[in-house]
Amino acid sequence: MRHGQWILRADDAAGRSGARIIDGSALARRIREEVAADVVRLDAQGIRPGLAVVLVGDDPASAVYVRNKERACREAGMAGETISLPASISQAELLAVVDRLNADEDVHGILVQMPLPVGIQADAVLRRIDPRKDVDGFHPVNVGKLLIGETDGFAPCTPAGVQRILIEERVPTRGAHVVIVGRSNIVGKPMAALLLQPGIAADATVTICHSHTRDLAGHLLRADIVIAAVGRPRMIGAKMIRPGAVVIDVGINRIEDSSRPTGHRLVGDVDFEAVREVASLITPVPGGVGPMTIAMLLANTVRAATAATGAPA
């Protein structure tokens, strides 16, 4: 370690044959085991962390995500509640549900699953959540804390998961050039804010690229670390990656595949098979960043329960 940062091992350096694949699923399991241990510790103090997930409407993908979150809570020993509401619900009625959860001392984390039906202003709903229970990290108070470097708020789960991957893989970030492709409020912007702060898996020089960026390939070829979060299947190819770069693929895209029983398969924003030949480290899709998102959601909920009850950290 040098100046609080890591140096990649020699076998991870540029020039090795093929990238080492980061197993996000294994890391997520370790984090969930840590969360479960924290839940046992809190339970001994009479505290059971509780997460409430609000699902509005019948979007199939949202329903799958919510079931996965509910199962993860149960496996960690946490209290998990899913509140299913009809798509016809009014904004006032939905806000009343959020108000009830804000006032419930047994609920430490609140997550309103996006997207919301047409006619409901998502921003108004997110702002209504108590920032101390905003374990998704989307309330303006938590966004502001992240931007100015305060650590008592909540970072969005996917960027937090990416940063944890960088920590666990000992990827050197101090002074490194990180190129983020995508400027969403969910991934791109908070990811940049995390990496710009002082500290481990941070202190980076960050470039954010988006749909109006000129010469995307030129920016990517100068990157030590590439984080793809744009939602376009396999748009980043091998010729856009500098040999030896670290590639983190946040994208989850469904494409047709007649060879699969389902008729489709999931791919990332990166052309995995091509890019793995030039990168030093790479996350797969699925099995990379995706599992980390739920793991960090559970970790945020335990943090919220600890802070709300004054339990020893």
PDB file of C-alpha atoms in Angstrom:
ATOM      1  CA  MET A   1       0.000   0.000   0.000  1.00  0.00           C
ATOM      2  CA  ARG A   2       1.283   3.475  -0.862  1.00  0.00           C
ATOM      3  CA  HIS A   3      -0.154   6.670   0.674  1.00  0.00           C
ATOM      4  CA  GLY A   4      -3.320   4.859   1.716  1.00  0.00           C
ATOM      5  CA  GLN A   5      -3.903   3.406  -1.729  1.00  0.00           C
ATOM      6  CA  TRP A   6      -3.261   0.043  -3.327  1.00  0.00           C
ATOM      7  CA  ILE A   7      -1.142  -1.107  -6.209  1.00  0.00           C
ATOM      8  CA  LEU A   8      -2.470  -3.830  -8.500  1.00  0.00           C
ATOM      9  CA  ARG A   9      -0.635  -7.094  -8.227  1.00  0.00           C
ATOM     10  CA  ALA A  10       1.780  -7.926 -11.028  1.00  0.00           C
ATOM     11  CA  ASP A  11      -0.524 -10.563 -12.509  1.00  0.00           C
ATOM     12  CA  ASP A  12      -3.254  -7.914 -12.837  1.00  0.00           C
ATOM     13  CA  ALA A  13      -1.081  -5.457 -14.727  1.00  0.00           C
ATOM     14  CA  ALA A  14      -1.434  -4.501 -18.352  1.00  0.00           C
ATOM     15  CA  GLY A  15      -0.134  -7.104 -20.714  1.00  0.00           C
ATOM     16  CA  ARG A  16      -1.509 -10.203 -18.974  1.00  0.00           C
ATOM     17  CA  SER A  17      -3.596 -12.531 -21.116  1.00  0.00           C
ATOM     18  CA  GLY A  18      -7.231 -11.736 -20.429  1.00  0.00           C
ATOM     19  CA  ALA A  19      -8.890  -9.912 -17.563  1.00  0.00           C
ATOM     20  CA  ARG A  20      -9.529 -11.368 -14.148  1.00  0.00           C
ATOM     21  CA  ILE A  21     -13.307 -11.562 -13.697  1.00  0.00           C
ATOM     22  CA  ILE A  22     -14.702  -9.938 -10.560  1.00  0.00           C
ATOM     23  CA  ASP A  23     -17.215 -12.165  -8.784  1.00  0.00           C
ATOM     24  CA  GLY A  24     -19.799  -9.678  -7.545  1.00  0.00           C
ATOM     25  CA  SER A  25     -22.104 -12.455  -6.406  1.00  0.00           C
ATOM     26  CA  ALA A  26     -19.485 -13.839  -4.008  1.00  0.00           C
ATOM     27  CA  LEU A  27     -18.716 -10.392  -2.607  1.00  0.00           C
ATOM     28  CA  ALA A  28     -22.424  -9.659  -2.174  1.00  0.00           C
ATOM     29  CA  ARG A  29     -22.805 -12.902  -0.198  1.00  0.00           C
ATOM     30  CA  ARG A  30     -19.991 -11.820   2.133  1.00  0.00           C
ATOM     31  CA  ILE A  31     -21.635  -8.440   2.703  1.00  0.00           C
ATOM     32  CA  ARG A  32     -24.986 -10.076   3.396  1.00  0.00           C
ATOM     33  CA  GLU A  33     -23.259 -12.343   5.930  1.00  0.00           C
ATOM     34  CA  GLU A  34     -21.830  -9.218   7.592  1.00  0.00           C
ATOM     35  CA  VAL A  35     -25.315  -7.703   7.632  1.00  0.00           C
ATOM     36  CA  ALA A  36     -26.781 -10.865   9.168  1.00  0.00           C
ATOM     37  CA  ALA A  37     -24.151 -10.747  11.927  1.00  0.00           C
ATOM     38  CA  ASP A  38     -25.045  -7.104  12.602  1.00  0.00           C
ATOM     39  CA  VAL A  39     -28.733  -8.037  12.748  1.00  0.00           C
ATOM     40  CA  VAL A  40     -27.971 -10.670  15.396  1.00  0.00           C
ATOM     41  CA  ARG A  41     -26.023  -8.075  17.393  1.00  0.00           C
ATOM     42  CA  LEU A  42     -28.876  -5.577  17.191  1.00  0.00           C
ATOM     43  CA  ASP A  43     -31.458  -8.256  17.994  1.00  0.00           C
ATOM     44  CA  ALA A  44     -29.601  -8.941  21.251  1.00  0.00           C
ATOM     45  CA  GLN A  45     -30.312  -5.292  22.108  1.00  0.00           C
ATOM     46  CA  GLY A  46     -33.991  -5.629  21.278  1.00  0.00           C
ATOM     47  CA  ILE A  47     -33.677  -3.984  17.866  1.00  0.00           C
ATOM     48  CA  ARG A  48     -34.761  -5.597  14.610  1.00  0.00           C
ATOM     49  CA  PRO A  49     -33.874  -3.580  11.500  1.00  0.00           C
ATOM     50  CA  GLY A  50     -36.929  -3.100   9.311  1.00  0.00           C
ATOM     51  CA  LEU A  51     -37.192  -2.232   5.620  1.00  0.00           C
ATOM     52  CA  ALA A  52     -40.460  -1.226   3.954  1.00  0.00           C
ATOM     53  CA  VAL A  53     -40.655  -1.443   0.157  1.00  0.00           C
ATOM     54  CA  VAL A  54     -43.520   0.305  -1.589  1.00  0.00           C
ATOM     55  CA  LEU A  55     -44.542  -1.156  -4.960  1.00  0.00           C
ATOM     56  CA  VAL A  56     -47.048   0.818  -7.024  1.00  0.00           C
ATOM     57  CA  GLY A  57     -48.658  -0.824 -10.032  1.00  0.00           C
ATOM     58  CA  ASP A  58     -47.878  -4.128 -11.735  1.00  0.00           C
ATOM     59  CA  ASP A  59     -44.623  -3.542 -13.628  1.00  0.00           C
ATOM     60  CA  PRO A  60     -43.169  -7.082 -14.002  1.00  0.00           C
ATOM     61  CA  ALA A  61     -39.509  -6.059 -13.620  1.00  0.00           C
ATOM     62  CA  SER A  62     -40.291  -4.014 -10.508  1.00  0.00           C
ATOM     63  CA  ALA A  63     -42.167  -6.961  -9.006  1.00  0.00           C
ATOM     64  CA  VAL A  64     -39.113  -9.195  -9.498  1.00  0.00           C
ATOM     65  CA  TYR A  65     -36.789  -6.631  -7.899  1.00  0.00           C
ATOM     66  CA  VAL A  66     -39.104  -6.243  -4.910  1.00  0.00           C
ATOM     67  CA  ARG A  67     -39.381 -10.007  -4.377  1.00  0.00           C
ATOM     68  CA  ASN A  68     -35.582 -10.264  -4.426  1.00  0.00           C
ATOM     69  CA  LYS A  69     -35.275  -7.491  -1.846  1.00  0.00           C
ATOM     70  CA  GLU A  70     -37.912  -9.067   0.380  1.00  0.00           C
ATOM     71  CA  ARG A  71     -36.169 -12.437   0.229  1.00  0.00           C
ATOM     72  CA  ALA A  72     -32.795 -10.865   1.005  1.00  0.00           C
ATOM     73  CA  CYS A  73     -34.262  -9.138   4.082  1.00  0.00           C
ATOM     74  CA  ARG A  74     -35.736 -12.388   5.317  1.00  0.00           C
ATOM     75  CA  GLU A  75     -32.478 -14.285   4.811  1.00  0.00           C
ATOM     76  CA  ALA A  76     -30.581 -11.611   6.774  1.00  0.00           C
ATOM     77  CA  GLY A  77     -33.025 -11.872   9.675  1.00  0.00           C
ATOM     78  CA  MET A  78     -34.418  -8.385   9.084  1.00  0.00           C
ATOM     79  CA  ALA A  79     -38.050  -7.332   9.143  1.00  0.00           C
ATOM     80  CA  GLY A  80     -39.188  -6.805   5.564  1.00  0.00           C
ATOM     81  CA  GLU A  81     -42.549  -5.395   4.527  1.00  0.00           C
ATOM     82  CA  THR A  82     -43.791  -5.026   0.957  1.00  0.00           C
ATOM     83  CA  ILE A  83     -46.675  -2.621   0.475  1.00  0.00           C
ATOM     84  CA  SER A  84     -48.361  -3.286  -2.891  1.00  0.00           C
ATOM     85  CA  LEU A  85     -50.524  -0.451  -4.145  1.00  0.00           C
ATOM     86  CA  PRO A  86     -52.673  -0.192  -7.301  1.00  0.00           C
ATOM     87  CA  ALA A  87     -51.509   1.883 -10.258  1.00  0.00           C
ATOM     88  CA  SER A  88     -54.669   3.944  -9.846  1.00  0.00           C
ATOM     89  CA  ILE A  89     -53.562   5.319  -6.475  1.00  0.00           C
ATOM     90  CA  SER A  90     -53.440   9.096  -6.266  1.00  0.00           C
ATOM     91  CA  GLN A  91     -50.299  11.005  -5.391  1.00  0.00           C
ATOM     92  CA  ALA A  92     -51.904  12.227  -2.156  1.00  0.00           C
ATOM     93  CA  GLU A  93     -52.716   8.651  -1.131  1.00  0.00           C
ATOM     94  CA  LEU A  94     -49.171   7.506  -1.870  1.00  0.00           C
ATOM     95  CA  LEU A  95     -47.715  10.387   0.126  1.00  0.00           C
ATOM     96  CA  ALA A  96     -49.958   9.394   3.029  1.00  0.00           C
ATOM     97  CA  VAL A  97     -48.455   5.892   2.935  1.00  0.00           C
ATOM     98  CA  VAL A  98     -44.952   7.394   3.041  1.00  0.00           C
ATOM     99  CA  ASP A  99     -45.994   9.601   5.978  1.00  0.00           C
ATOM    100  CA  ARG A 100     -47.227   6.541   7.869  1.00  0.00           C
ATOM    101  CA  LEU A 101     -43.932   4.736   7.317  1.00  0.00           C
ATOM    102  CA  ASN A 102     -41.957   7.809   8.353  1.00  0.00           C
ATOM    103  CA  ALA A 103     -43.824   7.775  11.690  1.00  0.00           C
ATOM    104  CA  ASP A 104     -43.423   4.017  12.277  1.00  0.00           C
ATOM    105  CA  GLU A 105     -40.518   3.449  14.669  1.00  0.00           C
ATOM    106  CA  ASP A 106     -40.232  -0.190  13.583  1.00  0.00           C
ATOM    107  CA  VAL A 107     -39.461   0.888  10.010  1.00  0.00           C
ATOM    108  CA  HIS A 108     -35.857   2.021   9.659  1.00  0.00           C
ATOM    109  CA  GLY A 109     -35.598   2.056   5.871  1.00  0.00           C
ATOM    110  CA  ILE A 110     -38.107   3.089   3.203  1.00  0.00           C
ATOM    111  CA  LEU A 111     -37.768   2.336  -0.489  1.00  0.00           C
ATOM    112  CA  VAL A 112     -40.325   3.368  -3.104  1.00  0.00           C
ATOM    113  CA  GLN A 113     -39.739   1.189  -6.161  1.00  0.00           C
ATOM    114  CA  MET A 114     -39.300   3.061  -9.421  1.00  0.00           C
ATOM    115  CA  PRO A 115     -40.710   3.664 -11.968  1.00  0.00           C
ATOM    116  CA  LEU A 116     -43.987   5.055 -10.657  1.00  0.00           C
ATOM    117  CA  PRO A 117     -47.165   5.144 -12.767  1.00  0.00           C
ATOM    118  CA  VAL A 118     -47.903   8.103 -15.012  1.00  0.00           C
ATOM    119  CA  GLY A 119     -49.478  10.935 -13.043  1.00  0.00           C
ATOM    120  CA  ILE A 120     -47.380  10.517  -9.895  1.00  0.00           C
ATOM    121  CA  GLN A 121     -44.427  12.859  -9.464  1.00  0.00           C
ATOM    122  CA  ALA A 122     -41.534  10.664  -8.396  1.00  0.00           C
ATOM    123  CA  ASP A 123     -39.520  13.624  -7.147  1.00  0.00           C
ATOM    124  CA  ALA A 124     -42.278  14.668  -4.747  1.00  0.00           C
ATOM    125  CA  VAL A 125     -42.499  11.125  -3.369  1.00  0.00           C
ATOM    126  CA  LEU A 126     -38.733  10.818  -2.875  1.00  0.00           C
ATOM    127  CA  ARG A 127     -38.617  14.182  -1.102  1.00  0.00           C
ATOM    128  CA  ARG A 128     -41.374  13.044   1.274  1.00  0.00           C
ATOM    129  CA  ILE A 129     -39.282  10.161   2.656  1.00  0.00           C
ATOM    130  CA  ASP A 130     -37.523  10.963   5.935  1.00  0.00           C
ATOM    131  CA  PRO A 131     -33.843  11.367   4.935  1.00  0.00           C
ATOM    132  CA  ARG A 132     -32.889   9.232   7.944  1.00  0.00           C
ATOM    133  CA  LYS A 133     -34.908   6.367   6.411  1.00  0.00           C
ATOM    134  CA  ASP A 134     -33.912   7.036   2.803  1.00  0.00           C
ATOM    135  CA  VAL A 135     -31.786   3.915   2.401  1.00  0.00           C
ATOM    136  CA  ASP A 136     -31.894   4.317  -1.398  1.00  0.00           C
ATOM    137  CA  GLY A 137     -29.941   7.566  -1.029  1.00  0.00           C
ATOM    138  CA  PHE A 138     -32.093   9.650  -3.375  1.00  0.00           C
ATOM    139  CA  HIS A 139     -33.438  12.340  -1.028  1.00  0.00           C
ATOM    140  CA  PRO A 140     -31.890  15.773  -1.729  1.00  0.00           C
ATOM    141  CA  VAL A 141     -30.512  15.875   1.822  1.00  0.00           C
ATOM    142  CA  ASN A 142     -28.554  12.662   1.256  1.00  0.00           C
ATOM    143  CA  VAL A 143     -27.536  13.765  -2.233  1.00  0.00           C
ATOM    144  CA  GLY A 144     -26.171  16.992  -0.755  1.00  0.00           C
ATOM    145  CA  LYS A 145     -24.315  15.187   2.018  1.00  0.00           C
ATOM    146  CA  LEU A 146     -22.704  12.904  -0.529  1.00  0.00           C
ATOM    147  CA  LEU A 147     -21.615  15.820  -2.672  1.00  0.00           C
ATOM    148  CA  ILE A 148     -19.951  17.736   0.169  1.00  0.00           C
ATOM    149  CA  GLY A 149     -18.367  14.642   1.672  1.00  0.00           C
ATOM    150  CA  GLU A 150     -20.432  14.140   4.831  1.00  0.00           C
ATOM    151  CA  THR A 151     -20.538  10.469   5.756  1.00  0.00           C
ATOM    152  CA  ASP A 152     -23.643  10.279   7.960  1.00  0.00           C
ATOM    153  CA  GLY A 153     -26.037  10.143   4.998  1.00  0.00           C
ATOM    154  CA  PHE A 154     -26.778   7.334   2.574  1.00  0.00           C
ATOM    155  CA  ALA A 155     -25.167   6.881  -0.825  1.00  0.00           C
ATOM    156  CA  PRO A 156     -27.263   5.242  -3.569  1.00  0.00           C
ATOM    157  CA  CYS A 157     -26.823   1.495  -3.394  1.00  0.00           C
ATOM    158  CA  THR A 158     -25.424   0.780  -6.855  1.00  0.00           C
ATOM    159  CA  PRO A 159     -22.598   3.371  -6.732  1.00  0.00           C
ATOM    160  CA  ALA A 160     -21.851   2.301  -3.156  1.00  0.00           C
ATOM    161  CA  GLY A 161     -21.637  -1.282  -4.395  1.00  0.00           C
ATOM    162  CA  VAL A 162     -19.212  -0.286  -7.146  1.00  0.00           C
ATOM    163  CA  GLN A 163     -17.018   1.506  -4.629  1.00  0.00           C
ATOM    164  CA  ARG A 164     -17.051  -1.559  -2.382  1.00  0.00           C
ATOM    165  CA  ILE A 165     -15.927  -3.655  -5.351  1.00  0.00           C
ATOM    166  CA  LEU A 166     -12.996  -1.282  -5.905  1.00  0.00           C
ATOM    167  CA  ILE A 167     -12.092  -1.579  -2.218  1.00  0.00           C
ATOM    168  CA  GLU A 168     -12.270  -5.355  -2.099  1.00  0.00           C
ATOM    169  CA  GLU A 169     -10.350  -5.746  -5.369  1.00  0.00           C
ATOM    170  CA  ARG A 170      -7.710  -3.250  -4.168  1.00  0.00           C
ATOM    171  CA  VAL A 171      -8.022  -1.149  -7.303  1.00  0.00           C
ATOM    172  CA  PRO A 172      -5.816   1.965  -6.974  1.00  0.00           C
ATOM    173  CA  THR A 173      -7.950   5.083  -7.415  1.00  0.00           C
ATOM    174  CA  ARG A 174      -5.872   7.918  -5.962  1.00  0.00           C
ATOM    175  CA  GLY A 175      -4.993  10.150  -8.903  1.00  0.00           C
ATOM    176  CA  ALA A 176      -6.440   7.589 -11.318  1.00  0.00           C
ATOM    177  CA  HIS A 177      -8.521   8.759 -14.281  1.00  0.00           C
ATOM    178  CA  VAL A 178     -12.023   7.315 -14.003  1.00  0.00           C
ATOM    179  CA  VAL A 179     -14.409   7.677 -16.934  1.00  0.00           C
ATOM    180  CA  ILE A 180     -18.087   7.174 -16.127  1.00  0.00           C
ATOM    181  CA  VAL A 181     -20.388   6.641 -19.086  1.00  0.00           C
ATOM    182  CA  GLY A 182     -23.834   7.840 -18.021  1.00  0.00           C
ATOM    183  CA  ARG A 183     -24.999  10.834 -15.985  1.00  0.00           C
ATOM    184  CA  SER A 184     -28.112   9.526 -14.227  1.00  0.00           C
ATOM    185  CA  ASN A 185     -29.042  10.580 -10.702  1.00  0.00           C
ATOM    186  CA  ILE A 186     -29.107   6.894  -9.775  1.00  0.00           C
ATOM    187  CA  VAL A 187     -25.595   5.883 -10.856  1.00  0.00           C
ATOM    188  CA  GLY A 188     -23.500   8.331 -12.867  1.00  0.00           C
ATOM    189  CA  LYS A 189     -23.654  11.499 -10.772  1.00  0.00           C
ATOM    190  CA  PRO A 190     -23.443   9.866  -7.301  1.00  0.00           C
ATOM    191  CA  MET A 191     -20.675   7.567  -8.562  1.00  0.00           C
ATOM    192  CA  ALA A 192     -18.643  10.627  -9.533  1.00  0.00           C
ATOM    193  CA  ALA A 193     -19.304  12.242  -6.153  1.00  0.00           C
ATOM    194  CA  LEU A 194     -18.106   9.149  -4.281  1.00  0.00           C
ATOM    195  CA  LEU A 195     -14.901   8.870  -6.288  1.00  0.00           C
ATOM    196  CA  LEU A 196     -14.056  12.557  -5.941  1.00  0.00           C
ATOM    197  CA  GLN A 197     -14.043  12.471  -2.129  1.00  0.00           C
ATOM    198  CA  PRO A 198     -10.829  11.972  -0.135  1.00  0.00           C
ATOM    199  CA  GLY A 199     -10.169   8.439   1.061  1.00  0.00           C
ATOM    200  CA  ILE A 200      -9.917   4.810   0.065  1.00  0.00           C
ATOM    201  CA  ALA A 201     -11.418   3.930  -3.313  1.00  0.00           C
ATOM    202  CA  ALA A 202     -11.694   7.658  -3.992  1.00  0.00           C
ATOM    203  CA  ASP A 203      -9.332  10.628  -4.634  1.00  0.00           C
ATOM    204  CA  ALA A 204      -9.838  10.029  -8.358  1.00  0.00           C
ATOM    205  CA  THR A 205      -9.933  12.365 -11.321  1.00  0.00           C
ATOM    206  CA  VAL A 206     -13.384  11.836 -12.832  1.00  0.00           C
ATOM    207  CA  THR A 207     -14.789  12.415 -16.299  1.00  0.00           C
ATOM    208  CA  ILE A 208     -18.521  11.918 -16.909  1.00  0.00           C
ATOM    209  CA  CYS A 209     -19.518  11.110 -20.480  1.00  0.00           C
ATOM    210  CA  HIS A 210     -23.073  11.203 -21.832  1.00  0.00           C
ATOM    211  CA  SER A 211     -25.123  11.297 -25.007  1.00  0.00           C
ATOM    212  CA  HIS A 212     -23.685  14.662 -26.078  1.00  0.00           C
ATOM    213  CA  THR A 213     -20.038  13.839 -25.335  1.00  0.00           C
ATOM    214  CA  ARG A 214     -17.734  14.281 -28.302  1.00  0.00           C
ATOM    215  CA  ASP A 215     -15.180  11.542 -29.001  1.00  0.00           C
ATOM    216  CA  LEU A 216     -16.350   9.028 -26.397  1.00  0.00           C
ATOM    217  CA  ALA A 217     -13.714   6.537 -27.516  1.00  0.00           C
ATOM    218  CA  GLY A 218     -10.970   9.115 -26.981  1.00  0.00           C
ATOM    219  CA  HIS A 219     -12.066   9.688 -23.388  1.00  0.00           C
ATOM    220  CA  LEU A 220     -12.344   5.960 -22.678  1.00  0.00           C
ATOM    221  CA  LEU A 221      -8.893   5.206 -24.086  1.00  0.00           C
ATOM    222  CA  ARG A 222      -7.371   7.570 -21.517  1.00  0.00           C
ATOM    223  CA  ALA A 223      -9.164   5.919 -18.591  1.00  0.00           C
ATOM    224  CA  ASP A 224      -7.529   3.818 -15.894  1.00  0.00           C
ATOM    225  CA  ILE A 225     -11.009   2.775 -14.735  1.00  0.00           C
ATOM    226  CA  VAL A 226     -14.161   2.668 -16.859  1.00  0.00           C
ATOM    227  CA  ILE A 227     -17.614   2.559 -15.248  1.00  0.00           C
ATOM    228  CA  ALA A 228     -20.369   1.932 -17.792  1.00  0.00           C
ATOM    229  CA  ALA A 229     -23.905   2.885 -16.762  1.00  0.00           C
ATOM    230  CA  VAL A 230     -25.750   4.027 -19.858  1.00  0.00           C
ATOM    231  CA  GLY A 231     -28.255   1.262 -20.636  1.00  0.00           C
ATOM    232  CA  ARG A 232     -27.164   0.427 -24.183  1.00  0.00           C
ATOM    233  CA  PRO A 233     -26.251  -3.218 -24.795  1.00  0.00           C
ATOM    234  CA  ARG A 234     -22.573  -3.867 -25.527  1.00  0.00           C
ATOM    235  CA  MET A 235     -21.934  -0.310 -26.749  1.00  0.00           C
ATOM    236  CA  ILE A 236     -18.379  -0.255 -25.355  1.00  0.00           C
ATOM    237  CA  GLY A 237     -16.025  -2.462 -27.347  1.00  0.00           C
ATOM    238  CA  ALA A 238     -12.428  -3.576 -27.007  1.00  0.00           C
ATOM    239  CA  LYS A 239     -11.055  -0.793 -29.213  1.00  0.00           C
ATOM    240  CA  MET A 240     -12.428   1.753 -26.736  1.00  0.00           C
ATOM    241  CA  ILE A 241     -10.533   0.348 -23.735  1.00  0.00           C
ATOM    242  CA  ARG A 242      -6.894   1.008 -22.888  1.00  0.00           C
ATOM    243  CA  PRO A 243      -4.978  -2.251 -22.279  1.00  0.00           C
ATOM    244  CA  GLY A 244      -4.849  -2.971 -18.556  1.00  0.00           C
ATOM    245  CA  ALA A 245      -7.806  -0.772 -17.615  1.00  0.00           C
ATOM    246  CA  VAL A 246     -10.337  -1.836 -14.965  1.00  0.00           C
ATOM    247  CA  VAL A 247     -13.870  -2.120 -16.368  1.00  0.00           C
ATOM    248  CA  ILE A 248     -16.984  -2.011 -14.180  1.00  0.00           C
ATOM    249  CA  ASP A 249     -20.199  -2.718 -16.087  1.00  0.00           C
ATOM    250  CA  VAL A 250     -23.341  -1.455 -14.359  1.00  0.00           C
ATOM    251  CA  GLY A 251     -25.619  -1.927 -17.370  1.00  0.00           C
ATOM    252  CA  ILE A 252     -28.323  -4.600 -17.409  1.00  0.00           C
ATOM    253  CA  ASN A 253     -29.924  -5.022 -20.830  1.00  0.00           C
ATOM    254  CA  ARG A 254     -32.231  -7.749 -22.094  1.00  0.00           C
ATOM    255  CA  ILE A 255     -31.553  -8.927 -25.643  1.00  0.00           C
ATOM    256  CA  GLU A 256     -33.169 -11.635 -27.754  1.00  0.00           C
ATOM    257  CA  ASP A 257     -31.501 -15.045 -27.725  1.00  0.00           C
ATOM    258  CA  SER A 258     -33.354 -17.914 -29.377  1.00  0.00           C
ATOM    259  CA  SER A 259     -30.940 -20.432 -27.837  1.00  0.00           C
ATOM    260  CA  ARG A 260     -32.278 -19.688 -24.348  1.00  0.00           C
ATOM    261  CA  PRO A 261     -35.516 -21.210 -23.016  1.00  0.00           C
ATOM    262  CA  THR A 262     -36.704 -17.709 -22.111  1.00  0.00           C
ATOM    263  CA  GLY A 263     -35.902 -16.349 -25.570  1.00  0.00           C
ATOM    264  CA  HIS A 264     -33.650 -13.680 -24.136  1.00  0.00           C
ATOM    265  CA  ARG A 265     -30.541 -13.095 -22.031  1.00  0.00           C
ATOM    266  CA  LEU A 266     -28.943 -10.301 -20.049  1.00  0.00           C
ATOM    267  CA  VAL A 267     -25.889  -8.374 -21.230  1.00  0.00           C
ATOM    268  CA  GLY A 268     -24.137  -5.263 -20.000  1.00  0.00           C
ATOM    269  CA  ASP A 269     -23.145  -1.992 -21.602  1.00  0.00           C
ATOM    270  CA  VAL A 270     -19.738  -3.527 -22.336  1.00  0.00           C
ATOM    271  CA  ASP A 271     -18.964  -6.138 -24.985  1.00  0.00           C
ATOM    272  CA  PHE A 272     -17.740  -8.530 -22.309  1.00  0.00           C
ATOM    273  CA  GLU A 273     -16.054 -11.219 -24.422  1.00  0.00           C
ATOM    274  CA  ALA A 274     -14.094  -8.668 -26.455  1.00  0.00           C
ATOM    275  CA  VAL A 275     -13.190  -6.292 -23.645  1.00  0.00           C
ATOM    276  CA  ARG A 276     -12.029  -9.028 -21.274  1.00  0.00           C
ATOM    277  CA  GLU A 277      -9.125  -9.633 -23.675  1.00  0.00           C
ATOM    278  CA  VAL A 278      -7.669  -6.147 -23.065  1.00  0.00           C
ATOM    279  CA  ALA A 279      -8.800  -5.183 -19.547  1.00  0.00           C
ATOM    280  CA  SER A 280      -7.047  -6.210 -16.335  1.00  0.00           C
ATOM    281  CA  LEU A 281     -10.231  -6.590 -14.260  1.00  0.00           C
ATOM    282  CA  ILE A 282     -13.840  -6.733 -15.422  1.00  0.00           C
ATOM    283  CA  THR A 283     -17.285  -7.340 -13.954  1.00  0.00           C
ATOM    284  CA  PRO A 284     -19.635  -9.730 -15.769  1.00  0.00           C
ATOM    285  CA  VAL A 285     -23.344  -9.266 -16.422  1.00  0.00           C
ATOM    286  CA  PRO A 286     -25.091 -10.879 -14.699  1.00  0.00           C
ATOM    287  CA  GLY A 287     -23.142 -11.656 -11.523  1.00  0.00           C
ATOM    288  CA  GLY A 288     -21.145  -8.443 -11.241  1.00  0.00           C
ATOM    289  CA  VAL A 289     -22.539  -5.181  -9.910  1.00  0.00           C
ATOM    290  CA  GLY A 290     -26.181  -6.313  -9.773  1.00  0.00           C
ATOM    291  CA  PRO A 291     -25.981  -8.470  -6.613  1.00  0.00           C
ATOM    292  CA  MET A 292     -24.094  -5.692  -4.851  1.00  0.00           C
ATOM    293  CA  THR A 293     -27.041  -3.300  -5.079  1.00  0.00           C
ATOM    294  CA  ILE A 294     -29.281  -5.352  -2.791  1.00  0.00           C
ATOM    295  CA  ALA A 295     -26.379  -6.119  -0.447  1.00  0.00           C
ATOM    296  CA  MET A 296     -25.691  -2.403   0.016  1.00  0.00           C
ATOM    297  CA  LEU A 297     -29.414  -1.738   0.521  1.00  0.00           C
ATOM    298  CA  LEU A 298     -29.381  -4.161   3.449  1.00  0.00           C
ATOM    299  CA  ALA A 299     -26.214  -2.573   4.820  1.00  0.00           C
ATOM    300  CA  ASN A 300     -27.808   0.886   4.609  1.00  0.00           C
ATOM    301  CA  THR A 301     -30.880  -0.367   6.472  1.00  0.00           C
ATOM    302  CA  VAL A 302     -28.753  -1.735   9.306  1.00  0.00           C
ATOM    303  CA  ARG A 303     -26.948   1.616   9.480  1.00  0.00           C
ATOM    304  CA  ALA A 304     -30.297   3.408   9.640  1.00  0.00           C
ATOM    305  CA  ALA A 305     -31.509   1.133  12.454  1.00  0.00           C
ATOM    306  CA  THR A 306     -28.288   1.642  14.378  1.00  0.00           C
ATOM    307  CA  ALA A 307     -28.502   5.438  14.059  1.00  0.00           C
ATOM    308  CA  ALA A 308     -32.228   5.620  14.842  1.00  0.00           C
ATOM    309  CA  THR A 309     -31.955   3.587  18.042  1.00  0.00           C
ATOM    310  CA  GLY A 310     -28.620   4.875  19.275  1.00  0.00           C
ATOM    311  CA  ALA A 311     -27.233   1.343  19.332  1.00  0.00           C
ATOM    312  CA  PRO A 312     -23.445   0.943  19.416  1.00  0.00           C
ATOM    313  CA  ALA A 313     -22.081   0.737  15.868  1.00  0.00           C
TER     314      ALA A 313
END
